[in-house]
Amino acid sequence: MGVVLSESEWTARRDAHAERVRRWTGPHHERKAAGRKHPVLDFLFSYYSHRPSRLERWHPGPGVVLEGDAALSYLKWPVYRRTADGVALDVEAFARERANTVVFAGRLLAATAERAPRLGCFGLHEWAMVYRQRPEQVRHDAWPLRLGSEGTDRVVESQRVQCGHFDAFRFFTPDARPRNALQPTRETQVELEQPGCLHANMDLFKWAYKLDPATPSELVADCFELAARIRELDMRASPYDLAGLGYGPVRIETAEGRAEYARQQAGFAEAAAPLRARLIELTRLLGAVLVTAR
């Protein structure tokens, strides 16, 4: 038998989780209703496909039984079942349903965790995404480029671009792609992903929600919170002038800015490590259930 939570215990955790994430979902709902775009924070709800309503929803994770009549509401999701003590996640049913995701996420996360962080990219991926673009082509065209188009291009041309993250590289402009020291593909993702990469660490949120509702919601929120912090550095180090939104630049075109970027990058790698370890543990638990069920 797993951990049994009384109705008062688990509803308190449910409510605390919803309150925690409304720090981000509430303003997002307000911006969307008003038709306002945010070049930093919208990414967390547009690039990542986990809807705000799902982020606010609480799930206990494997091995937890929910007591009380309120727990019956969880039976609307097929991967929950009744037990003698209440309602719990049907871990075997979930593992079978998401087997491919469990296996791939486990491989990717474990391979990434085994590598030492590399800190020499300096956030040039955002610069490569606007390299040699006309102003109307720039993704966040409502916000000016700090150095203008020509100045931005010169930074790309004067630095060594070495992005190994496929989901960042695929947004490089055609002229920028040959300048990258690596040519990552989806097939080489497990080989190239490394724990110093801002996007690999933001993506912990993606793997957390792709394993939802097996991922305990507190872990999903931990990964989301880290992604929100990393996204701020990602865009402060970008070519955009976001001072009007309160984001002072990290000027990676200077030696001082590159040193500051690497310092914060190392801090995020350290913060991501225990979250990655918890997700690896979850994939191993689910993988073990798959093996047993065969």
mmCIF file of N, CA and C in Angstrom, residues 122-170:
data_model
loop_
_atom_site.group_PDB
_atom_site.id
_atom_site.type_symbol
_atom_site.label_atom_id
_atom_site.label_comp_id
_atom_site.label_asym_id
_atom_site.label_seq_id
_atom_site.Cartn_x
_atom_site.Cartn_y
_atom_site.Cartn_z
ATOM 1 N N PHE A 122 27.177 31.137 -24.462
ATOM 2 C CA PHE A 122 26.903 32.559 -24.225
ATOM 3 C C PHE A 122 25.566 33.037 -24.803
ATOM 4 N N GLY A 123 24.623 32.127 -24.967
ATOM 5 C CA GLY A 123 23.287 32.541 -25.386
ATOM 6 C C GLY A 123 23.188 33.043 -26.807
ATOM 7 N N LEU A 124 24.128 32.669 -27.658
ATOM 8 C CA LEU A 124 24.123 33.164 -29.033
ATOM 9 C C LEU A 124 23.002 32.570 -29.877
ATOM 10 N N HIS A 125 22.301 31.563 -29.347
ATOM 11 C CA HIS A 125 21.196 30.980 -30.119
ATOM 12 C C HIS A 125 20.136 32.034 -30.452
ATOM 13 N N GLU A 126 19.817 32.916 -29.506
ATOM 14 C CA GLU A 126 18.804 33.945 -29.777
ATOM 15 C C GLU A 126 19.275 34.914 -30.859
ATOM 16 N N TRP A 127 20.557 35.180 -30.902
ATOM 17 C CA TRP A 127 21.124 36.055 -31.928
ATOM 18 C C TRP A 127 21.076 35.363 -33.283
ATOM 19 N N ALA A 128 21.359 34.058 -33.289
ATOM 20 C CA ALA A 128 21.341 33.304 -34.543
ATOM 21 C C ALA A 128 19.930 33.175 -35.105
ATOM 22 N N MET A 129 18.920 33.345 -34.253
ATOM 23 C CA MET A 129 17.539 33.253 -34.714
ATOM 24 C C MET A 129 17.089 34.503 -35.471
ATOM 25 N N VAL A 130 17.859 35.592 -35.372
ATOM 26 C CA VAL A 130 17.499 36.813 -36.095
ATOM 27 C C VAL A 130 18.601 37.234 -37.074
ATOM 28 N N TYR A 131 19.610 36.395 -37.233
ATOM 29 C CA TYR A 131 20.757 36.732 -38.075
ATOM 30 C C TYR A 131 20.325 36.973 -39.525
ATOM 31 N N ARG A 132 20.696 38.154 -40.028
ATOM 32 C CA ARG A 132 20.413 38.578 -41.407
ATOM 33 C C ARG A 132 18.926 38.578 -41.740
ATOM 34 N N GLN A 133 18.091 38.819 -40.749
ATOM 35 C CA GLN A 133 16.666 38.956 -41.015
ATOM 36 C C GLN A 133 16.303 40.420 -41.241
ATOM 37 N N ARG A 134 15.283 40.628 -42.059
ATOM 38 C CA ARG A 134 14.724 41.968 -42.207
ATOM 39 C C ARG A 134 13.898 42.277 -40.965
ATOM 40 N N PRO A 135 13.732 43.570 -40.623
ATOM 41 C CA PRO A 135 13.008 43.917 -39.384
ATOM 42 C C PRO A 135 11.649 43.249 -39.263
ATOM 43 N N GLU A 136 10.911 43.133 -40.362
ATOM 44 C CA GLU A 136 9.570 42.556 -40.289
ATOM 45 C C GLU A 136 9.600 41.037 -40.097
ATOM 46 N N GLN A 137 10.780 40.420 -40.261
ATOM 47 C CA GLN A 137 10.895 38.971 -40.078
ATOM 48 C C GLN A 137 11.201 38.586 -38.639
ATOM 49 N N VAL A 138 11.691 39.531 -37.859
ATOM 50 C CA VAL A 138 12.129 39.247 -36.496
ATOM 51 C C VAL A 138 10.944 38.804 -35.647
ATOM 52 N N ARG A 139 11.119 37.741 -34.881
ATOM 53 C CA ARG A 139 10.008 37.146 -34.134
ATOM 54 C C ARG A 139 9.361 38.148 -33.187
ATOM 55 N N HIS A 140 10.152 38.798 -32.348
ATOM 56 C CA HIS A 140 9.601 39.778 -31.403
ATOM 57 C C HIS A 140 9.786 41.183 -31.987
ATOM 58 N N ASP A 141 9.114 41.422 -33.113
ATOM 59 C CA ASP A 141 9.367 42.655 -33.858
ATOM 60 C C ASP A 141 8.823 43.904 -33.172
ATOM 61 N N ALA A 142 8.051 43.736 -32.105
ATOM 62 C CA ALA A 142 7.581 44.905 -31.348
ATOM 63 C C ALA A 142 8.675 45.475 -30.459
ATOM 64 N N TRP A 143 9.781 44.754 -30.352
ATOM 65 C CA TRP A 143 10.876 45.173 -29.472
ATOM 66 C C TRP A 143 12.140 45.353 -30.296
ATOM 67 N N PRO A 144 12.810 46.482 -30.136
ATOM 68 C CA PRO A 144 13.987 46.765 -30.985
ATOM 69 C C PRO A 144 15.179 45.882 -30.620
ATOM 70 N N LEU A 145 16.064 45.715 -31.584
ATOM 71 C CA LEU A 145 17.339 45.054 -31.330
ATOM 72 C C LEU A 145 18.294 46.081 -30.731
ATOM 73 N N ARG A 146 18.928 45.712 -29.631
ATOM 74 C CA ARG A 146 19.790 46.667 -28.915
ATOM 75 C C ARG A 146 20.867 47.258 -29.813
ATOM 76 N N LEU A 147 21.440 46.438 -30.669
ATOM 77 C CA LEU A 147 22.552 46.873 -31.510
ATOM 78 C C LEU A 147 22.134 47.101 -32.954
ATOM 79 N N GLY A 148 20.835 47.041 -33.215
ATOM 80 C CA GLY A 148 20.362 47.150 -34.592
ATOM 81 C C GLY A 148 20.672 45.869 -35.364
ATOM 82 N N SER A 149 20.156 45.776 -36.580
ATOM 83 C CA SER A 149 20.342 44.558 -37.378
ATOM 84 C C SER A 149 21.806 44.314 -37.721
ATOM 85 N N GLU A 150 22.495 45.350 -38.161
ATOM 86 C CA GLU A 150 23.894 45.168 -38.565
ATOM 87 C C GLU A 150 24.770 44.827 -37.364
ATOM 88 N N GLY A 151 24.539 45.495 -36.249
ATOM 89 C CA GLY A 151 25.311 45.209 -35.042
ATOM 90 C C GLY A 151 25.061 43.801 -34.526
ATOM 91 N N THR A 152 23.815 43.357 -34.623
ATOM 92 C CA THR A 152 23.473 41.993 -34.211
ATOM 93 C C THR A 152 24.197 40.979 -35.094
ATOM 94 N N ASP A 153 24.183 41.225 -36.392
ATOM 95 C CA ASP A 153 24.862 40.311 -37.317
ATOM 96 C C ASP A 153 26.367 40.247 -37.028
ATOM 97 N N ARG A 154 26.950 41.386 -36.677
ATOM 98 C CA ARG A 154 28.398 41.406 -36.405
ATOM 99 C C ARG A 154 28.736 40.560 -35.179
ATOM 100 N N VAL A 155 27.850 40.553 -34.178
ATOM 101 C CA VAL A 155 28.101 39.733 -32.992
ATOM 102 C C VAL A 155 28.118 38.255 -33.378
ATOM 103 N N VAL A 156 27.151 37.834 -34.183
ATOM 104 C CA VAL A 156 27.108 36.434 -34.623
ATOM 105 C C VAL A 156 28.378 36.085 -35.403
ATOM 106 N N GLU A 157 28.817 37.004 -36.243
ATOM 107 C CA GLU A 157 29.980 36.746 -37.101
ATOM 108 C C GLU A 157 31.298 36.791 -36.336
ATOM 109 N N SER A 158 31.308 37.461 -35.180
ATOM 110 C CA SER A 158 32.564 37.613 -34.436
ATOM 111 C C SER A 158 32.737 36.577 -33.332
ATOM 112 N N GLN A 159 31.699 35.798 -33.044
ATOM 113 C CA GLN A 159 31.742 34.815 -31.964
ATOM 114 C C GLN A 159 31.653 33.395 -32.523
ATOM 115 N N ARG A 160 32.057 32.445 -31.726
ATOM 116 C CA ARG A 160 31.918 31.035 -32.110
ATOM 117 C C ARG A 160 30.552 30.536 -31.645
ATOM 118 N N VAL A 161 29.678 30.269 -32.578
ATOM 119 C CA VAL A 161 28.341 29.776 -32.246
ATOM 120 C C VAL A 161 28.440 28.266 -32.078
ATOM 121 N N GLN A 162 27.993 27.769 -30.924
ATOM 122 C CA GLN A 162 28.148 26.330 -30.640
ATOM 123 C C GLN A 162 26.959 25.798 -29.855
ATOM 124 N N CYS A 163 25.815 25.896 -30.467
ATOM 125 C CA CYS A 163 24.575 25.430 -29.838
ATOM 126 C C CYS A 163 24.366 23.958 -30.151
ATOM 127 N N GLY A 164 24.181 23.143 -29.121
ATOM 128 C CA GLY A 164 23.951 21.716 -29.297
ATOM 129 C C GLY A 164 22.530 21.283 -29.040
ATOM 130 N N HIS A 165 21.632 22.241 -28.838
ATOM 131 C CA HIS A 165 20.246 21.905 -28.506
ATOM 132 C C HIS A 165 19.389 21.979 -29.762
ATOM 133 N N PHE A 166 18.867 20.840 -30.194
ATOM 134 C CA PHE A 166 18.157 20.791 -31.467
ATOM 135 C C PHE A 166 16.975 21.745 -31.506
ATOM 136 N N ASP A 167 16.203 21.822 -30.424
ATOM 137 C CA ASP A 167 14.990 22.639 -30.453
ATOM 138 C C ASP A 167 15.284 24.131 -30.393
ATOM 139 N N ALA A 168 16.511 24.525 -30.137
ATOM 140 C CA ALA A 168 16.924 25.909 -30.347
ATOM 141 C C ALA A 168 17.491 26.060 -31.753
ATOM 142 N N PHE A 169 18.339 25.116 -32.151
ATOM 143 C CA PHE A 169 19.001 25.187 -33.459
ATOM 144 C C PHE A 169 17.995 25.221 -34.604
ATOM 145 N N ARG A 170 16.869 24.531 -34.465
ATOM 146 C CA ARG A 170 15.924 24.470 -35.574
ATOM 147 C C ARG A 170 15.270 25.822 -35.869
#
